[in-house]
Coordinates of C-alpha atoms and ligand atoms in Angstrom, one line a residue:
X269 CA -22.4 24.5 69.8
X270 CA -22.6 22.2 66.6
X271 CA -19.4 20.6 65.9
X272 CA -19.4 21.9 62.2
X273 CA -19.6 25.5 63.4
X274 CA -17.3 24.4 66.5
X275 CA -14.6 23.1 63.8
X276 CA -15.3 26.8 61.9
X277 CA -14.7 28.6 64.9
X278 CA -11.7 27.2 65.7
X279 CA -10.4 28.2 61.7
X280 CA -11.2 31.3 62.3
X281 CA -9.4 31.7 65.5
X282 CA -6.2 29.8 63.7
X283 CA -6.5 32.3 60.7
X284 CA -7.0 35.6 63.4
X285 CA -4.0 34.3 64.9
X286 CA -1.5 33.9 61.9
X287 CA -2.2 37.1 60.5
X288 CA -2.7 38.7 63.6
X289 CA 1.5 40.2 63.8
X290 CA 0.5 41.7 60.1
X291 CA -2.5 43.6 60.9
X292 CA -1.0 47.0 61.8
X293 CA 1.9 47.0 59.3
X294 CA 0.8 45.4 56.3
X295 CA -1.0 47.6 53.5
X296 CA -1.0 44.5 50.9
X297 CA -2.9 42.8 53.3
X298 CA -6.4 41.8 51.7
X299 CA -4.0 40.3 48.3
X300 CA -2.4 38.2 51.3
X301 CA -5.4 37.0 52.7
X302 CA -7.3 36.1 49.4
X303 CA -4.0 34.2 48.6
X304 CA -3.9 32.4 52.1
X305 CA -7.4 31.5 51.9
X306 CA -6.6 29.9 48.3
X307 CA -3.7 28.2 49.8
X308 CA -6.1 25.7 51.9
X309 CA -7.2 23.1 49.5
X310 CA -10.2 22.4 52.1
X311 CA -12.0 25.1 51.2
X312 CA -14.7 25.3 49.2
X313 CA -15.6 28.9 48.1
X314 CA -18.3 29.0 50.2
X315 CA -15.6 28.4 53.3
X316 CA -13.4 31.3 51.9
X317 CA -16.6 33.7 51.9
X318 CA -17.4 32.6 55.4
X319 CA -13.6 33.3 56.7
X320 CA -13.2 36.2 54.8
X321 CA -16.2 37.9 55.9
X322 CA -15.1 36.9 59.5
X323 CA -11.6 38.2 59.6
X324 CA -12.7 41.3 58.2
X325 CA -15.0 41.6 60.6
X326 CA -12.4 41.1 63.0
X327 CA -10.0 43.8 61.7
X328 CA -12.8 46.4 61.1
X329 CA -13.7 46.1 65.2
X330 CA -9.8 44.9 65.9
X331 CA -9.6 46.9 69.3
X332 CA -13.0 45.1 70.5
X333 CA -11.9 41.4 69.2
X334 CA -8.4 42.0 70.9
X335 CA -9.9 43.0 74.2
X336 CA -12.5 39.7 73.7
X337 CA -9.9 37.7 73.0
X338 CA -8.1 38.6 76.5
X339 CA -10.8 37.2 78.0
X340 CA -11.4 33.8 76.6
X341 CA -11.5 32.1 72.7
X342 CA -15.2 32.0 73.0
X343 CA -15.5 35.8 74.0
X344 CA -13.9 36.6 70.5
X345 CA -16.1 34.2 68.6
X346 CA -19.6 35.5 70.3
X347 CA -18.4 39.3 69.3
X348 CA -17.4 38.4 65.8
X349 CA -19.6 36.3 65.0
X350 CA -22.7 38.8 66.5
X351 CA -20.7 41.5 64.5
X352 CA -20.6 40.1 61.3
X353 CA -22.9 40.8 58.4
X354 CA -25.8 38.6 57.7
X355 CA -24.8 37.6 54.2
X356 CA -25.6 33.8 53.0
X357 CA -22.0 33.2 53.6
X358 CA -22.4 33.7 57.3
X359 CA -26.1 32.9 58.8
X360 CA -25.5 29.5 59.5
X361 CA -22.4 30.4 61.9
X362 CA -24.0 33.0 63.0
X363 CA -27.2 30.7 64.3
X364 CA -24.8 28.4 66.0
X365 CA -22.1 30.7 67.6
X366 CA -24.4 33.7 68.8
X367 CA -25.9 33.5 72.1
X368 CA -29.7 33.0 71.9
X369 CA -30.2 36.0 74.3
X370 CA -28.0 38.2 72.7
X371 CA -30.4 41.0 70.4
X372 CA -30.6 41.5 66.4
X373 CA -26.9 42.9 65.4
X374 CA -27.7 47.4 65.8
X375 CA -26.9 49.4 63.3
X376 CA -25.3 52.2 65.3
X377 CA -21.7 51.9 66.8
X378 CA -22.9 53.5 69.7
X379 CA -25.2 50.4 69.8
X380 CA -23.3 47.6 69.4
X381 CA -20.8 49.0 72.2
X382 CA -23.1 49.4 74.1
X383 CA -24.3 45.6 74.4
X384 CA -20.7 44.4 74.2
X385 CA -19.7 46.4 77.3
X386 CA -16.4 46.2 78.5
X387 CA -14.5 44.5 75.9
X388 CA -15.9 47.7 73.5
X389 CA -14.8 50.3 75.4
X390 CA -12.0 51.5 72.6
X391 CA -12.6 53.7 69.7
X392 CA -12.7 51.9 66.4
X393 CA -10.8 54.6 64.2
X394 CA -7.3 55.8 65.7
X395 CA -7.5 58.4 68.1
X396 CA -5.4 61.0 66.3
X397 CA -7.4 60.7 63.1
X398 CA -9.9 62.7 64.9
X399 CA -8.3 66.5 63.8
X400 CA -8.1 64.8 60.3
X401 CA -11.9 64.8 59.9
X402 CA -14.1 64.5 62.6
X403 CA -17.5 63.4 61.0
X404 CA -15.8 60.1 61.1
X405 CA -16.2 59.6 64.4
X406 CA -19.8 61.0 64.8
X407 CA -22.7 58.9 63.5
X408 CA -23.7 57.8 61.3
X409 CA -20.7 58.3 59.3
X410 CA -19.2 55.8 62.2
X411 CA -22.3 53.4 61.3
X412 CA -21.8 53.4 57.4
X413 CA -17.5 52.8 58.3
X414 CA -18.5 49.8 60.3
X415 CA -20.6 47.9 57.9
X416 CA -19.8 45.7 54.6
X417 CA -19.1 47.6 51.5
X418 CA -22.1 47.9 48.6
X419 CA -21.2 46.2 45.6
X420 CA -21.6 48.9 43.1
X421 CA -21.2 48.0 39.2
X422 CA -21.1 50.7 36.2
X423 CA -23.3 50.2 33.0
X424 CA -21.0 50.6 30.4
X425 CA -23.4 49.9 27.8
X426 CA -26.4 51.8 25.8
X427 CA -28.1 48.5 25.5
X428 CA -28.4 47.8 29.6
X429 CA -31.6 45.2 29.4
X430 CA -28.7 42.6 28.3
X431 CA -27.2 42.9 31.5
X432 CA -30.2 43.3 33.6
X433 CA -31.7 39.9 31.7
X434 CA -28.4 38.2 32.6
X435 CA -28.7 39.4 36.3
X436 CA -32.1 37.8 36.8
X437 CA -31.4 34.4 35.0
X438 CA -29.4 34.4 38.0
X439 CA -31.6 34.7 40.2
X440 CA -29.4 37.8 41.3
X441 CA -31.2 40.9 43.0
X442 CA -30.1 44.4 42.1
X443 CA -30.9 48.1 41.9
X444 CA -30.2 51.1 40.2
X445 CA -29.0 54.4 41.7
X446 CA -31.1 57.5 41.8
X447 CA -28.1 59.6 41.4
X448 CA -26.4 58.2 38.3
X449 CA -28.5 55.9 35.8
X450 CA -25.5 53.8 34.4
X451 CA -25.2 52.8 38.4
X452 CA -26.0 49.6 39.4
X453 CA -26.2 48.1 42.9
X454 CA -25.9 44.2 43.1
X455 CA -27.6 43.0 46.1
X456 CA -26.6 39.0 45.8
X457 CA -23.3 38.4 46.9
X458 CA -21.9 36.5 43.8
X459 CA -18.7 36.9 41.7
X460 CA -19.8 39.5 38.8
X461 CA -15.9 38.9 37.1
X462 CA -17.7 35.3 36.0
X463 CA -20.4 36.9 34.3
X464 CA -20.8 37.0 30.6
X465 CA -21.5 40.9 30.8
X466 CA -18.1 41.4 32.8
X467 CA -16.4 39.4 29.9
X468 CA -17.8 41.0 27.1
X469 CA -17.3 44.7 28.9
X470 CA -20.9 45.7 29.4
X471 CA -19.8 46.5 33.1
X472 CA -17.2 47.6 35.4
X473 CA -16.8 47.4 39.2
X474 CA -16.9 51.0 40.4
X475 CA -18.5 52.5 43.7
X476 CA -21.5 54.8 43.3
X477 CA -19.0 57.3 45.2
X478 CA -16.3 57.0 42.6
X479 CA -18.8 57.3 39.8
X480 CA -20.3 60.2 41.3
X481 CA -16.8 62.4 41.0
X482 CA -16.3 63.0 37.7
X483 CA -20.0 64.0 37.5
X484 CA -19.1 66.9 39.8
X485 CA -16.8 68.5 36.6
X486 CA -19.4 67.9 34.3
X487 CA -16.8 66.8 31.3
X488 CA -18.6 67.6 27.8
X489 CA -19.4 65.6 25.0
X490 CA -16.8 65.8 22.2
X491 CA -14.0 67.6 24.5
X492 CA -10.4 65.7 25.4
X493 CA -9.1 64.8 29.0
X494 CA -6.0 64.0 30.6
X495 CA -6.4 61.6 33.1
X496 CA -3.1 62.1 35.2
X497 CA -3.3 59.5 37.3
X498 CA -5.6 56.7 35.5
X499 CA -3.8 53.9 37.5
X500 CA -6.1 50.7 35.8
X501 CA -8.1 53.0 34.3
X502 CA -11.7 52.9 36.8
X503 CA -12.1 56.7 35.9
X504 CA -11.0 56.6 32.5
X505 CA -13.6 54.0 31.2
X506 CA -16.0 56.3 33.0
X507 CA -14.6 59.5 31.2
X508 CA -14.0 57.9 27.9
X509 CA -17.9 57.0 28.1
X510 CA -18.8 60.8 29.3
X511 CA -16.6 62.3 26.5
X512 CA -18.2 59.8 23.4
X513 CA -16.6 59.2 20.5
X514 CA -15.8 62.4 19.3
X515 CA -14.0 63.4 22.8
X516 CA -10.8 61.3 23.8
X517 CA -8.8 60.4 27.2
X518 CA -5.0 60.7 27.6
X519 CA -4.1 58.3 30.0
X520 CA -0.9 58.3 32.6
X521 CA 0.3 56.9 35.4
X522 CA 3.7 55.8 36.4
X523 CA 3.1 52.2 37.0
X524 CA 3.3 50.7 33.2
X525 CA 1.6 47.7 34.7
X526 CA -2.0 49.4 35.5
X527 CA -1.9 50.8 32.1
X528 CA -1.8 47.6 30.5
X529 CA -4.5 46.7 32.5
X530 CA -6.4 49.7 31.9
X531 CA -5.9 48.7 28.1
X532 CA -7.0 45.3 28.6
X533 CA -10.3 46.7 29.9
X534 CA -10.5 49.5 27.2
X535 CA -10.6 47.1 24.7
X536 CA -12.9 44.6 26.5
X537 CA -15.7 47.5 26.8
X538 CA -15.1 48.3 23.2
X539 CA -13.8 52.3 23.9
X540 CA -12.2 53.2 21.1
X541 CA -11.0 56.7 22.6
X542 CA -8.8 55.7 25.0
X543 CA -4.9 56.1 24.4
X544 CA -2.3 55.5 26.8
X545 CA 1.1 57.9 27.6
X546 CA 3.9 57.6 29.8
X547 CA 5.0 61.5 28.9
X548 CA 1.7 63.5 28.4
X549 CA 2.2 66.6 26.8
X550 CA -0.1 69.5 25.0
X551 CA -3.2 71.5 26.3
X552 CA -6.1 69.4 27.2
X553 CA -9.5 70.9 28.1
X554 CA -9.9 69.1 31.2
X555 CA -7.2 67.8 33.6
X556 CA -8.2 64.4 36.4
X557 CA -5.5 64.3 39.0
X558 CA -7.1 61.6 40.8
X559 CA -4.6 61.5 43.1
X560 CA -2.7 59.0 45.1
X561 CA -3.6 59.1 49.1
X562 CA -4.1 56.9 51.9
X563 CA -7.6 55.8 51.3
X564 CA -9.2 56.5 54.4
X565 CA -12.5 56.9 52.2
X566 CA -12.2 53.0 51.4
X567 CA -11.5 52.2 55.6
X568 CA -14.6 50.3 55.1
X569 CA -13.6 48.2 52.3
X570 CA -10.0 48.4 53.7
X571 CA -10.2 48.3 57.5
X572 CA -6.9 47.1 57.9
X573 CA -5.8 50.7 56.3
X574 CA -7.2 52.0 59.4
X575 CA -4.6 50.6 61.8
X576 CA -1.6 50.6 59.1
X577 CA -1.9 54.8 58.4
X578 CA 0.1 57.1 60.3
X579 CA 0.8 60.6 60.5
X580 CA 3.8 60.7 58.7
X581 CA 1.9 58.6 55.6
X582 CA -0.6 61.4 55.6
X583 CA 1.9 64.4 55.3
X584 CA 4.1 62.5 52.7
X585 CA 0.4 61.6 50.7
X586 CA 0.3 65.3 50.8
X587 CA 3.2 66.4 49.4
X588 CA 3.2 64.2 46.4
X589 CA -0.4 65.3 46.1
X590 CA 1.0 69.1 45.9
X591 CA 3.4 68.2 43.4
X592 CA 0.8 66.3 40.9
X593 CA -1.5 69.3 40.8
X594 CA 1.1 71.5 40.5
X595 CA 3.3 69.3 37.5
X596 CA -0.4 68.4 35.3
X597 CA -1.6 72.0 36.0
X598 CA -0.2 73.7 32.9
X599 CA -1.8 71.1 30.9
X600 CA -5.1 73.2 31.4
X601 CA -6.2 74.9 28.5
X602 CA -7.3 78.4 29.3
X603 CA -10.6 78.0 30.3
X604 CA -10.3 74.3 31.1
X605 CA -11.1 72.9 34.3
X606 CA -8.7 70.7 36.8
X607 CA -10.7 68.1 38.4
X608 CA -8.4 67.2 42.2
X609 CA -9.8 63.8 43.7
X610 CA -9.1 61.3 46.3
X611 CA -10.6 59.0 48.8
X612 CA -9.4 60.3 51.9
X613 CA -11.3 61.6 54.7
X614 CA -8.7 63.8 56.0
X615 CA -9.0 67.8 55.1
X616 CA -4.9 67.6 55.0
X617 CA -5.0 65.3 52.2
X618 CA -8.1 67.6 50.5
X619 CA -9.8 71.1 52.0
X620 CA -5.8 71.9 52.5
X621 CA -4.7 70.6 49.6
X622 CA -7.2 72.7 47.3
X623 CA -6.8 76.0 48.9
X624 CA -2.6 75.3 48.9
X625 CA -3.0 74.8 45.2
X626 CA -5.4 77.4 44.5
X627 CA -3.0 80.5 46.3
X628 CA 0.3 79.4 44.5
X629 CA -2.1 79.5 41.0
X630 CA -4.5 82.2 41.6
X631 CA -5.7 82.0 37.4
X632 CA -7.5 78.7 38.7
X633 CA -10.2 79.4 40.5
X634 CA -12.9 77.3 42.0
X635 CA -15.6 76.4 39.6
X636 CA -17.6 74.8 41.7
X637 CA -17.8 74.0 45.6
X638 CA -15.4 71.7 46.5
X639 CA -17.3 68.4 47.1
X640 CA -16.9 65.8 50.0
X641 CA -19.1 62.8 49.5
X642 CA -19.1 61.3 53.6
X643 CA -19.7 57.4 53.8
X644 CA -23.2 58.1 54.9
X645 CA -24.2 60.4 52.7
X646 CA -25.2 57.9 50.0
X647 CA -23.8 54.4 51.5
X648 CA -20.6 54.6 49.4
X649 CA -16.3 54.8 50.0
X650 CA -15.9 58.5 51.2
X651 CA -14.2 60.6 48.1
X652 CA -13.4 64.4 48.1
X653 CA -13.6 66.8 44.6
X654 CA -12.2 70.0 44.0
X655 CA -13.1 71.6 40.7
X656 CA -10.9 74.7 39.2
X657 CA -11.3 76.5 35.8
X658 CA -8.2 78.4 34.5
X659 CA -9.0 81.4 33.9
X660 CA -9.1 82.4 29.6
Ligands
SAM67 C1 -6.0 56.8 43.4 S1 -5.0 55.9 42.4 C2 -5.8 56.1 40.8 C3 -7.1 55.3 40.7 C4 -7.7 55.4 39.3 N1 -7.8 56.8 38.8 C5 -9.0 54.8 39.2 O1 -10.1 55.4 39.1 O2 -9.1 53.5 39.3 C6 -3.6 56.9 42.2 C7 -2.7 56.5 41.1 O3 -1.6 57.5 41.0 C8 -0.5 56.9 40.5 N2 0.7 57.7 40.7 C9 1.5 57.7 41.8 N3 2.5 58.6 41.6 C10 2.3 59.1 40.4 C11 3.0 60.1 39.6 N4 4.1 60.7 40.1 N5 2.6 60.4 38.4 C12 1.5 59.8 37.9 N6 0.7 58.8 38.6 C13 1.2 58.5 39.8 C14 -0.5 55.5 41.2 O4 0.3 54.6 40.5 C15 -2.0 55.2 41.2 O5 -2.4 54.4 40.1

């Protein structure tokens, strides 16, 4: 082993280590970890890539790492290191620390497991999420929750070339989605926040499966939304875009703090029909409860969330969830539709959900097939829709 990637290894293991006691109990976890890897003035941002990609390998396969790491230091670093993406960040450490003989990382679960052996033998989701949504645990729904997240951007411009110019003076790679043309997929790992069209508003970070909700209401041109829940406001640019000029988004969310942000951002992409209110009130024609839940759809992006949800978080998502839907309900014009989102996988936090709402308010009824979007199914966060029109 090089002594550069000997010294790296031996960070790692010193980072794993400290944050090791937080790993099951700490939701704000990834803040925490960007602001311990800013802490180290020895780190070049090139370093905090490298240890951030390695820790989160770590706590996405945290059962497997633990059980390496009973064995020996240098059990732990093989397995992360042969587990961790092959981004620029990581292919030097990865040359040095894996063993020669060891194969090309898999891209099944099953796979990997299988050349890791005994210290793999534990399932990487908890056990009891199984009854909450079983295609989890089946590939290659297991294959797309073990893998680094897409970087997907939204085009929040009618003049996209700009952007797309910018991108390749960069020398950056990208693509854009099939599904929705304002998505855009960087494939370089670089910081899009320093780019001059993130400043000037011509983009937005957004994954393709968050785009792809609001398409599944189909709001019109020209009509007016509440969005119930905007939080920073990822959706609300979206809508406000979706709606044009002549349609307009209500905004609300109980933390002041996001909408000020969401604001900030309004303004930045130039949206001029975007208000803010902390007491919503009136018809609207179309009603976004993207609801708050515990983000099992982001356990990719998130893996920490993985070992920090419980039970009990699930039922108490699920009851605030029942009580959004059924306080911004009225706010349906007849013959407006109520758009129910989240990114959870589990069918307590949606299916059950949606067919609780739609008994105790049988003039809403199902205007389209509710809509799961799986992490497989297009390489995105997992995100659940449920459309309802109230009836005229
Ligand atoms: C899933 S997040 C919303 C994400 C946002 N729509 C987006 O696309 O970026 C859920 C939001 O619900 C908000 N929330 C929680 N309780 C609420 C309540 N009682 N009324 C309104 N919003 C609430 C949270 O503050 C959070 O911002």
């Amino acid at each position: 082993m090089d002594s550069h990637a000997a010294n790296q290894a031996r960070t790692f293991l010193a980072l794993f280590a400290e944050l090791r006691p937080l790993l099951r109990t700490d939701r704000n976890l990834p803040a925490r970890l960007q602001q311990r890897l800013a802490r180290e003035r020895r780190f070049g941002s090139r370093d905090r890539r490298l240890y951030r990609e390695l820790l989160y390998t770590a706590i996405r396969h945290l059962p497997w790492i633990e059980a390496a790491l009973a064995i020996s230091d240098v059990t732990a670093i093989h397995a992360t290191a042969w587990l961790a993406a092959d981004v620029p960040a990581t292919r030097q450490l990865k040359t040095a620390l894996v063993p020669t003989d060891w194969p090309e990382l898999p891209p099944t679960v099953a796979a990997k497991a299988a050349h890791l052996g005994e210290i793999a033998r534990a399932s990487l989701l908890p056990d009891w999420f199984h009854a909450h949504c079983p295609a989890a645990f089946e590939s290659p729904n297991l294959d797309a929750l073990h893998t680094r997240s897409p970087l997907w951007l939204r085009l929040q411009t009618d003049k996209p070339e700009k952007v797309f110019t910018e991108f390749n003076a960069r020398g950056w790679t990208w693509r854009t989605s099939d599904l929705i043309p304002d998505a855009l997929e960087l494939l370089t790992e670089s910081d899009v926040t320093q780019t001059d069209a993130y400043t000037h508003g011509l983009i937005e970070i957004q994954d393709l499966g968050s785009q792809l909700i609001l398409t599944s209401a189909a709001p019109q041109p020209g009509t007016r939304w509440l969005d119930a829940c905007a939080g920073a406001g990822g959706k609300t640019l979206q809508l406000a875009r979706l709606l044009g000029p002549t349609g307009h988004v209500t905004a609300h969310d109980i933390r002041p703090a996001a909408l000020a942000e969401l604001q900030t951002r309004a303004s930045r992409a130039g949206l001029r029909n975007v208000s803010v209110s902390p007491a919503p009130a009136g018809l609207f024609d179309g009603v976004l409860v993207d609801a708050p839940c515990t983000g099992s759809g982001t356990w990719r992006r998130s893996p920490h969330l993985k070992w920090c949800t419980t039970e009990a978080d699930i039922a108490s998502a699920a009851k605030l969830q029942r009580e959004l839907l059924t306080r911004f309900a009225p706010h349906v014009r007849p013959g407006g539709h109520l758009l129910y989102a989240t990114c959870s996988l589990s069918r307590v936090e949606n299916e059950d959900i949606a067919t609780a709402f739609h008994a105790a308010h049988p003039h809403f009824t199902a205007a389209s097939p509710a809509r799961t979007i799986l992490p497989a199914t297009h390489n995105t966060d997992a995100f659940f829709a449920a459309t309802f029109r109230r009836e005229l």
